Amino acid sequence: MAGEVDSDMQTQIILLAAAHHNLEELRPLLRQASASVQDSETGFTPLHAAIAACAPESQQGLGQRKNGQPNDEITSEDLDGAVKTVKLLLQNGAIWNDLDSNGETPGCLAYRLGLGELYELMVDAGVRAELLLSHLDEYERMEYSGEDSDEGMVDENKPAPPAANLEAKGFSARRKGVDVKSDEYLRSELTFQDDKLLDAEANGVMMAWEADIMKRTADLLLPKPGLRVLNVGHGLGIIDEYFQSQSPISHHIIEAHPAVLGKLRKDGWHEKSGVVVHEGRWQDVLPKLIRENVMLDAIYFDTFAEDYKALREFFSEYVIGLLDPQGEDGSGGRWGFFNGMGADRRICYDVYTKVYAHYNQPILKMASDFASQVVELDLFEAGFDTEWEEISVPDLNESGEWEGVRRRYWVLDRYRLPICRFLD
């Protein structure tokens, strides 16, 4: 009991020092205790405390929200103290995406209070953590698979590599925010409605509100008739309808779910001109297409219940073997994907998609010109240049889009549409 009291007291002292931006008191405390201690009632970590202390009195509660609008009430002295405190905490191992009792990360709190500089610091910390864990995961998978080992043997007693940071912390790195594994999804029952496709747990597989995004994507990928296109993941068939309107000379569709395949047949897709439906997982179909020397002008990727590692495998292993560098019309092949990872929480979306300025001049004007992005870094390493276009998304909650849907997989007011080409 005494140990618990002492531990709780130490936690409160650390939180108080962080809230007061008292670096002299905080430094020695962090040598003795974790920078990610949490208050048992509020769930606040030192990062939460340091950021929340910048809120004006009118914003101390949770009722009023700035929704990212700049906070002009904070003094430069207070902001400078908060910045230094946040940096110190991060340098001492503070976790960027710990949740408080209200379900907010420190970055969520900074965004709500209009503290742009502090929000950027948290996004930066998230990007660093994800890149580091991504590379560590790759090394561990190489070791786990026996690569570069003297014997080339796999240790069956060795545990599999750990999950990526976002998922390990309870966030979704999967498309559309679901916690369903791909094999579970493929065995599940689906419900087709006029405006949505739901799995057995009422997760949104695809919804009609995505049509504007799909239309713009199709326009950018297939700007003229007579091109060759592949879509991975048919769903409601929204983007495939748009592709068909451009009369492609070949239109490949990969779909693995039996219910969607049944609807594909019912809707007559197998009889459409130039359409080839490949039944099965893309991981099994794409190697065959590569062996058959299939070349494409445009590729789109929109699967369900797969994580970021699956997307990275897709473009680093398969797109490079299928996309025509020149293109049928000489303008070069291009490809894209539904950019929905982490879209149930703004900071996670920004961690995945914020742009590295020294790789590309950003098309999107974001919170600042600071550059860093998980997706684009990996795309660059795989040999792709990425352009981003911003599309406004209406208030889906207000329009009733989520009625009957288990989880809102999109809460943001903008979508960042990626179009990728081979680097020159």
Coordinates of C-alpha atoms in Angstrom, one line a residue:
M1 CA 0.0 0.0 0.0
A2 CA 2.8 2.4 0.9
G3 CA 4.5 1.7 -2.4
E4 CA 1.3 2.5 -4.3
V5 CA 0.9 5.7 -2.4
D6 CA 4.5 6.7 -3.1
S7 CA 4.1 5.8 -6.8
D8 CA 0.9 7.9 -7.1
M9 CA 2.5 10.8 -5.3
Q10 CA 5.5 10.7 -7.7
T11 CA 3.1 10.6 -10.6
Q12 CA 1.3 13.7 -9.4
I13 CA 4.6 15.5 -8.8
I14 CA 5.7 14.7 -12.4
L15 CA 2.4 15.8 -13.8
L16 CA 2.5 19.1 -11.8
A17 CA 6.0 19.8 -13.0
A18 CA 5.0 19.2 -16.6
A19 CA 1.9 21.4 -16.2
H20 CA 4.0 24.2 -14.8
H21 CA 6.6 23.7 -17.6
N22 CA 9.2 23.5 -14.8
L23 CA 12.2 21.9 -16.6
E24 CA 14.6 22.2 -13.6
E25 CA 12.2 20.1 -11.4
L26 CA 11.2 17.8 -14.3
R27 CA 14.6 16.7 -15.4
P28 CA 15.7 14.9 -12.2
L29 CA 12.2 13.4 -11.8
L30 CA 12.5 11.8 -15.3
R31 CA 15.7 10.1 -14.3
Q32 CA 13.8 8.2 -11.6
A33 CA 10.5 7.5 -13.3
S34 CA 8.8 7.1 -16.6
A35 CA 7.9 10.0 -18.8
S36 CA 4.6 8.3 -19.6
V37 CA 3.1 7.9 -16.1
Q38 CA -0.7 8.5 -16.1
D39 CA -3.1 9.9 -13.6
S40 CA -5.5 7.2 -12.5
E41 CA -8.6 9.4 -12.9
T42 CA -8.0 11.7 -15.9
G43 CA -5.5 9.4 -17.7
F44 CA -3.3 12.4 -18.3
T45 CA 0.3 11.8 -19.0
P46 CA 3.0 14.5 -18.6
L47 CA 2.5 15.3 -22.3
H48 CA -1.2 15.9 -21.8
A49 CA -0.5 18.0 -18.7
A50 CA 2.1 20.2 -20.5
I51 CA -0.3 20.8 -23.4
A52 CA -3.5 21.2 -21.3
A53 CA -1.8 23.9 -19.2
C54 CA -1.8 26.2 -22.3
A55 CA -5.5 26.3 -22.5
P56 CA -7.1 29.6 -21.6
E57 CA -9.5 29.5 -18.7
S58 CA -12.5 29.3 -21.0
Q59 CA -11.1 26.2 -22.6
Q60 CA -10.0 24.3 -19.4
G61 CA -13.1 22.1 -19.6
L62 CA -14.0 19.7 -22.5
G63 CA -17.2 21.5 -23.5
Q64 CA -15.7 24.1 -25.8
R65 CA -13.6 23.1 -28.8
K66 CA -11.4 25.1 -31.1
N67 CA -11.3 22.4 -33.7
G68 CA -7.9 23.3 -34.9
Q69 CA -8.4 27.1 -35.1
P70 CA -5.3 28.9 -34.0
N71 CA -5.2 29.8 -30.3
D72 CA -4.4 33.5 -30.1
E73 CA -4.8 33.8 -26.4
I74 CA -1.7 31.9 -25.3
T75 CA 1.4 34.1 -24.6
S76 CA 4.7 33.4 -26.5
E77 CA 6.3 32.8 -23.1
D78 CA 3.8 30.1 -22.2
L79 CA 4.0 28.5 -25.6
D80 CA 7.8 28.5 -25.5
G81 CA 7.7 26.8 -22.1
A82 CA 5.2 24.2 -23.4
V83 CA 7.4 23.5 -26.4
K84 CA 10.5 22.9 -24.3
T85 CA 8.6 20.7 -21.9
V86 CA 7.1 18.6 -24.7
K87 CA 10.5 18.2 -26.3
L88 CA 12.1 17.2 -23.0
L89 CA 9.4 14.6 -22.4
L90 CA 9.7 13.1 -25.9
Q91 CA 13.5 12.9 -25.5
N92 CA 12.9 10.9 -22.3
G93 CA 10.7 8.4 -23.9
A94 CA 7.2 9.8 -23.6
I95 CA 4.7 8.0 -25.7
W96 CA 3.1 10.2 -28.4
N97 CA -0.2 8.3 -28.7
D98 CA -1.2 7.5 -25.1
L99 CA -4.9 8.1 -24.5
D100 CA -6.4 9.9 -21.6
S101 CA -9.8 9.1 -20.1
N102 CA -11.6 11.2 -22.8
G103 CA -9.9 9.1 -25.5
E104 CA -7.6 11.9 -26.6
T105 CA -3.9 11.7 -27.4
P106 CA -1.7 14.6 -26.5
G107 CA -1.8 15.6 -30.1
C108 CA -5.6 15.4 -30.2
L109 CA -5.6 17.7 -27.2
A110 CA -3.2 20.2 -28.9
Y111 CA -5.3 20.2 -32.0
R112 CA -8.6 20.8 -30.2
L113 CA -7.0 23.7 -28.2
G114 CA -5.7 25.3 -31.4
L115 CA -2.0 24.8 -30.4
G116 CA -0.5 24.2 -33.9
E117 CA 3.1 24.2 -32.9
L118 CA 2.6 21.6 -30.2
Y119 CA 0.4 19.6 -32.5
E120 CA 3.2 19.5 -35.1
L121 CA 5.6 18.3 -32.4
M122 CA 3.3 15.4 -31.7
V123 CA 2.9 14.5 -35.4
D124 CA 6.7 14.6 -35.7
A125 CA 7.1 12.3 -32.8
G126 CA 4.5 9.9 -34.2
V127 CA 6.3 9.8 -37.6
R128 CA 9.6 9.1 -36.0
A129 CA 8.1 6.3 -33.9
E130 CA 6.3 4.7 -36.8
L131 CA 9.4 4.9 -39.1
L132 CA 11.6 3.4 -36.4
L133 CA 9.2 0.6 -35.6
S134 CA 8.6 -0.1 -39.2
H135 CA 12.3 -0.6 -39.9
L136 CA 12.7 -2.6 -36.7
D137 CA 9.8 -4.8 -37.7
E138 CA 11.5 -5.4 -41.1
Y139 CA 14.7 -6.4 -39.5
E140 CA 12.9 -8.7 -37.0
R141 CA 10.9 -10.3 -39.9
M142 CA 14.1 -10.9 -41.8
E143 CA 15.6 -12.5 -38.8
Y144 CA 12.4 -14.5 -38.1
S145 CA 12.3 -15.8 -41.7
G146 CA 15.9 -16.9 -41.5
E147 CA 17.3 -14.4 -44.0
D148 CA 21.1 -13.7 -43.7
S149 CA 21.5 -16.5 -41.1
D150 CA 24.2 -19.1 -41.5
E151 CA 21.8 -22.0 -41.4
G152 CA 18.9 -20.3 -43.2
M153 CA 16.6 -22.0 -40.7
V154 CA 13.6 -20.5 -38.8
D155 CA 13.5 -20.9 -35.0
E156 CA 10.1 -22.3 -34.4
N157 CA 10.2 -21.3 -30.8
K158 CA 10.9 -17.7 -31.6
P159 CA 7.8 -15.4 -31.3
A160 CA 6.6 -13.5 -34.4
P161 CA 7.6 -9.8 -34.7
P162 CA 5.7 -7.3 -32.7
A163 CA 2.8 -5.3 -34.0
A164 CA 3.4 -1.8 -35.3
N165 CA 3.1 1.0 -32.8
L166 CA -0.3 2.4 -33.8
E167 CA -2.0 -1.0 -33.7
A168 CA -0.2 -1.9 -30.5
K169 CA -1.6 1.2 -28.8
G170 CA -5.1 0.4 -29.9
F171 CA -5.3 2.6 -33.0
S172 CA -6.2 1.3 -36.4
A173 CA -3.6 1.2 -39.0
R174 CA -6.1 -0.7 -41.1
R175 CA -8.2 0.8 -43.8
K176 CA -11.5 2.1 -42.4
G177 CA -10.5 1.7 -38.8
V178 CA -11.7 -1.9 -38.2
D179 CA -10.1 -4.5 -36.0
V180 CA -11.1 -7.3 -38.3
K181 CA -8.3 -9.5 -39.8
S182 CA -8.4 -10.2 -43.5
D183 CA -9.1 -13.9 -43.2
E184 CA -12.0 -13.2 -40.8
Y185 CA -13.5 -10.7 -43.2
L186 CA -13.3 -13.1 -46.1
R187 CA -15.3 -15.7 -44.1
S188 CA -17.9 -13.1 -42.9
E189 CA -21.4 -12.5 -44.2
L190 CA -21.9 -9.2 -46.0
T191 CA -24.9 -7.0 -46.3
F192 CA -25.5 -4.9 -49.5
Q193 CA -27.6 -1.8 -49.0
D194 CA -28.3 1.0 -51.4
D195 CA -25.7 3.3 -49.9
K196 CA -23.3 0.9 -48.1
L197 CA -21.7 -2.5 -47.8
L198 CA -21.4 -3.9 -44.3
D199 CA -19.7 -6.9 -42.9
A200 CA -21.2 -9.2 -40.3
E201 CA -20.2 -6.9 -37.4
A202 CA -21.8 -3.8 -39.2
N203 CA -18.4 -2.4 -40.1
G204 CA -18.5 -0.2 -43.2
V205 CA -16.7 -2.1 -46.1
M206 CA -17.6 0.6 -48.6
M207 CA -20.1 3.5 -48.5
A208 CA -21.7 5.7 -51.1
W209 CA -20.3 8.9 -49.6
E210 CA -16.9 7.8 -51.1
A211 CA -18.2 8.3 -54.6
D212 CA -16.8 11.8 -55.1
I213 CA -13.4 10.6 -54.0
M214 CA -13.6 7.6 -56.4
K215 CA -14.8 9.8 -59.3
R216 CA -11.8 12.2 -58.9
T217 CA -9.4 9.3 -58.5
A218 CA -10.7 7.6 -61.6
D219 CA -10.4 10.9 -63.6
L220 CA -6.8 11.2 -62.6
L221 CA -5.8 7.6 -63.1
L222 CA -7.7 7.2 -66.5
P223 CA -7.7 10.6 -68.1
K224 CA -8.7 9.2 -71.6
P225 CA -10.3 6.1 -73.2
G226 CA -8.4 3.1 -74.4
L227 CA -6.1 2.6 -71.4
R228 CA -5.3 -0.5 -69.3
V229 CA -6.4 -0.6 -65.7
L230 CA -6.5 -2.8 -62.6
N231 CA -8.6 -2.4 -59.5
V232 CA -7.9 -4.4 -56.4
G233 CA -11.0 -4.7 -54.2
H234 CA -14.4 -4.2 -56.0
G235 CA -16.7 -3.6 -53.0
L236 CA -19.8 -1.7 -54.2
G237 CA -18.1 -1.3 -57.6
I238 CA -18.1 2.5 -57.5
I239 CA -14.6 3.1 -59.0
D240 CA -15.0 0.2 -61.4
E241 CA -18.1 1.9 -62.8
Y242 CA -16.1 5.1 -63.3
F243 CA -13.3 3.2 -64.9
Q244 CA -15.8 1.6 -67.3
S245 CA -17.1 5.0 -68.4
Q246 CA -13.7 5.6 -69.9
S247 CA -13.9 2.5 -72.1
P248 CA -10.5 0.9 -71.1
I249 CA -9.1 -1.7 -73.5
S250 CA -8.5 -4.0 -70.6
H251 CA -10.0 -3.8 -67.1
H252 CA -8.8 -6.2 -64.5
I253 CA -10.7 -6.6 -61.2
I254 CA -9.3 -8.6 -58.2
E255 CA -11.8 -9.6 -55.6
A256 CA -11.6 -12.3 -52.9
H257 CA -14.9 -12.1 -50.9
P258 CA -17.4 -14.8 -52.1
A259 CA -20.4 -12.4 -51.5
V260 CA -18.9 -9.6 -53.6
L261 CA -17.9 -12.1 -56.3
G262 CA -21.5 -13.3 -56.4
K263 CA -22.8 -9.8 -56.9
L264 CA -20.2 -9.2 -59.6
R265 CA -21.6 -12.1 -61.5
K266 CA -25.2 -11.0 -60.8
D267 CA -24.4 -7.5 -62.1
G268 CA -22.9 -8.9 -65.3
W269 CA -19.3 -7.7 -64.8
H270 CA -17.9 -10.8 -66.4
E271 CA -19.7 -10.0 -69.7
K272 CA -18.6 -6.3 -69.8
S273 CA -16.2 -5.5 -72.6
G274 CA -12.5 -5.8 -71.7
V275 CA -13.3 -6.9 -68.1
V276 CA -11.3 -9.8 -66.5
V277 CA -12.4 -10.7 -63.0
H278 CA -9.7 -12.5 -61.0
E279 CA -11.2 -14.4 -58.1
G280 CA -8.9 -14.7 -55.1
R281 CA -6.6 -12.7 -52.8
W282 CA -4.4 -10.2 -54.6
Q283 CA -1.3 -11.8 -53.0
D284 CA -2.1 -14.9 -55.0
V285 CA -3.3 -13.2 -58.2
L286 CA -0.6 -10.6 -58.8
P287 CA 2.3 -12.9 -59.1
K288 CA 0.5 -14.7 -61.9
L289 CA -0.2 -11.5 -63.7
I290 CA 3.5 -10.5 -63.5
R291 CA 4.5 -13.9 -64.9
E292 CA 2.1 -13.3 -67.8
N293 CA 3.8 -10.0 -68.5
V294 CA 0.6 -8.0 -67.9
M295 CA 1.3 -4.3 -68.2
L296 CA -1.0 -1.5 -67.0
D297 CA -1.5 2.2 -67.3
A298 CA -3.4 2.6 -64.1
I299 CA -3.7 0.6 -60.8
Y300 CA -6.0 1.3 -57.8
F301 CA -5.9 -0.4 -54.4
D302 CA -8.8 -0.4 -52.0
T303 CA -9.0 -3.5 -49.9
F304 CA -10.6 -4.1 -46.5
A305 CA -9.3 -5.3 -43.2
E306 CA -5.7 -5.1 -44.2
D307 CA -3.0 -3.0 -42.5
Y308 CA -0.3 -0.6 -43.8
K309 CA 2.2 -3.4 -44.2
A310 CA -0.1 -5.0 -46.8
L311 CA -0.2 -1.7 -48.7
R312 CA 3.6 -1.4 -48.5
E313 CA 4.0 -4.9 -49.8
F314 CA 1.6 -4.2 -52.6
F315 CA 3.5 -1.2 -54.0
S316 CA 7.0 -2.3 -53.3
E317 CA 6.6 -5.9 -54.5
Y318 CA 3.9 -5.8 -57.2
V319 CA 3.1 -2.4 -58.6
I320 CA 6.7 -2.0 -59.8
G321 CA 6.3 -5.2 -61.9
L322 CA 2.9 -4.3 -63.4
L323 CA 2.8 -0.6 -64.0
D324 CA 4.1 0.5 -67.4
P325 CA 6.7 3.2 -66.9
Q326 CA 5.8 4.8 -70.3
G327 CA 2.1 4.1 -70.4
E328 CA 0.0 3.3 -73.4
D329 CA -0.1 7.0 -74.4
G330 CA 3.5 7.8 -73.4
S331 CA 2.5 9.9 -70.3
G332 CA 3.6 7.2 -67.8
G333 CA 1.7 4.8 -65.7
R334 CA 0.1 5.9 -62.5
W335 CA -1.5 4.3 -59.5
G336 CA -3.4 5.2 -56.3
F337 CA -5.0 3.8 -53.2
F338 CA -7.8 4.7 -50.8
N339 CA -6.0 6.9 -48.3
G340 CA -8.0 6.0 -45.3
M341 CA -5.6 4.7 -42.7
G342 CA -5.9 6.4 -39.3
A343 CA -8.8 8.5 -40.6
D344 CA -10.8 7.9 -37.4
R345 CA -8.4 10.2 -35.6
R346 CA -6.8 13.3 -37.1
I347 CA -3.3 12.9 -35.7
C348 CA -3.0 9.3 -36.9
Y349 CA -4.0 10.4 -40.4
D350 CA -1.5 13.3 -40.3
V351 CA 1.2 10.9 -39.1
Y352 CA 0.6 8.6 -42.1
T353 CA 0.3 11.3 -44.7
K354 CA 2.2 14.5 -43.9
V355 CA 4.7 15.4 -46.6
Y356 CA 8.5 15.5 -46.6
A357 CA 9.3 18.8 -48.2
H358 CA 12.7 17.9 -49.4
Y359 CA 11.3 15.0 -51.3
N360 CA 8.4 16.9 -52.9
Q361 CA 7.0 20.4 -52.8
P362 CA 3.8 19.7 -50.9
I363 CA 0.5 20.3 -52.9
L364 CA -1.3 20.4 -49.6
K365 CA -1.0 23.5 -47.4
M366 CA -0.9 21.9 -44.0
A367 CA -0.3 23.3 -40.5
S368 CA 3.2 24.3 -41.5
D369 CA 6.0 23.5 -44.0
F370 CA 7.5 20.9 -41.7
A371 CA 8.0 17.7 -43.6
S372 CA 7.5 14.2 -42.6
Q373 CA 5.4 11.3 -43.8
V374 CA 5.4 7.6 -43.4
V375 CA 3.6 6.7 -46.6
E376 CA 5.5 9.0 -48.9
L377 CA 8.9 8.0 -47.5
D378 CA 8.1 4.4 -48.2
L379 CA 6.8 5.3 -51.7
F380 CA 9.9 7.2 -52.4
E381 CA 12.1 4.3 -51.3
A382 CA 10.1 2.1 -53.6
G383 CA 10.8 4.4 -56.5
F384 CA 7.6 6.5 -56.7
D385 CA 6.9 10.2 -56.8
T386 CA 3.5 11.1 -55.1
E387 CA 1.2 14.0 -55.8
W388 CA -1.5 14.8 -53.3
E389 CA -4.8 16.5 -54.0
E390 CA -7.1 17.7 -51.2
I391 CA -10.9 16.9 -51.4
S392 CA -13.4 18.3 -49.0
V393 CA -15.5 15.8 -47.1
P394 CA -18.9 16.9 -45.8
D395 CA -20.0 16.3 -42.2
L396 CA -21.0 12.6 -42.5
N397 CA -22.4 12.4 -39.0
E398 CA -24.7 15.3 -39.6
S399 CA -25.9 13.8 -42.9
G400 CA -26.7 10.5 -41.2
E401 CA -24.2 8.4 -43.1
W402 CA -23.2 6.4 -40.0
E403 CA -26.7 5.1 -39.1
G404 CA -26.4 1.4 -38.8
V405 CA -22.6 1.4 -39.0
R406 CA -20.7 0.1 -36.1
R407 CA -17.7 2.5 -36.2
R408 CA -17.2 5.8 -37.9
Y409 CA -14.1 5.2 -40.0
W410 CA -13.9 8.8 -41.2
V411 CA -14.1 11.8 -39.0
L412 CA -12.1 14.4 -40.9
D413 CA -13.2 17.2 -43.2
R414 CA -10.6 16.6 -45.9
Y415 CA -9.3 13.6 -47.9
R416 CA -5.8 13.5 -49.3
L417 CA -5.9 11.8 -52.6
P418 CA -2.6 10.3 -53.7
I419 CA -1.5 9.7 -57.3
C420 CA 1.8 7.9 -57.7
R421 CA 4.2 7.6 -60.7
F422 CA 7.7 6.2 -61.1
L423 CA 10.4 8.7 -60.2
D424 CA 12.2 10.3 -63.2

